[in-house]
Amino acid sequence: MLTLEATRSHQQDVRLGRVLVVEDEELIRETVALALSEEGYEVLTAEDGRSALDLACKSEEGGYPEFSSLDLIILDLMLPYVNGLDLCRLIRHEGNSVPILMLSAKGSETDRVVGLEVGADDYLTKPFGMRELIARCRALLRRHRHAHPQPEETTLKFQDIILYPQECRVTVRGEEISLSPKEFRILELFMSHPRRVWSREQLIERVWGPDFMGDSKTVDVHIRWLREKLEVDPSHPEYLMTVRGFGYRFG
Ligand code: CA
């Protein structure tokens, strides 16, 4: 018997992901899919091994590119057409390390061992409770993300100034400073091209855009504000340098 337990959790300890449920028993497939989507996961279902492969869109080169869009696969062992073990083998053969939770009606040790040998990460014997299933899914996702961390965002760093482009954040000597959007844009431009000399006209073009109606004094004012926020001694700048007769330079 399959039991549906309350599995709602307000504790978002994992980034939610995309889960494929491959299970030929409709009641189990639907119950698992419902429990996962109630948890906030995006759920795809397939009723047998062949539909799972169809869903993964076999490419002309013979691979299954859609499998790599998944964060987790819940895979029944006994499936019509292509069984769970073969499917698991195939996914691993593609070099895909997506976590796989295998389900089986049989509770035999042999099944568990074979499942793990072909590359499944965890194994759950029917009947199981939804709370148990969700907990296993979370643990698998957490373990996988820990082992395969996302690349860190690209930061711009110059001596003790760090600019985080995606977060629109700047730290100077370890302290976060507050910049206006224009100041941020100027600094980002400077830090992306250290030591390049920018004329006032070029800065206006890149930061304010071609429709800017003011004059080049605006640039000088913004540079002065930036110096006050970045420099230890704004009257003797070490970062934002004046290049007499040309404009400004960073570094
Ligand atoms: Ca089955």
Coordinates of C-alpha atoms in Angstrom, one line a residue, residues 197-202 243-248:
V197 CA 42.0 56.2 -20.6
W198 CA 38.4 57.4 -21.2
S199 CA 37.5 60.8 -22.5
R200 CA 34.5 62.6 -20.9
E201 CA 32.7 62.2 -24.2
Q202 CA 33.3 58.4 -24.3
V243 CA 44.9 62.1 -17.3
R244 CA 45.4 65.7 -18.0
G245 CA 44.1 66.8 -21.4
F246 CA 42.5 63.4 -22.0
G247 CA 40.1 62.3 -19.3
Y248 CA 40.2 59.6 -16.6

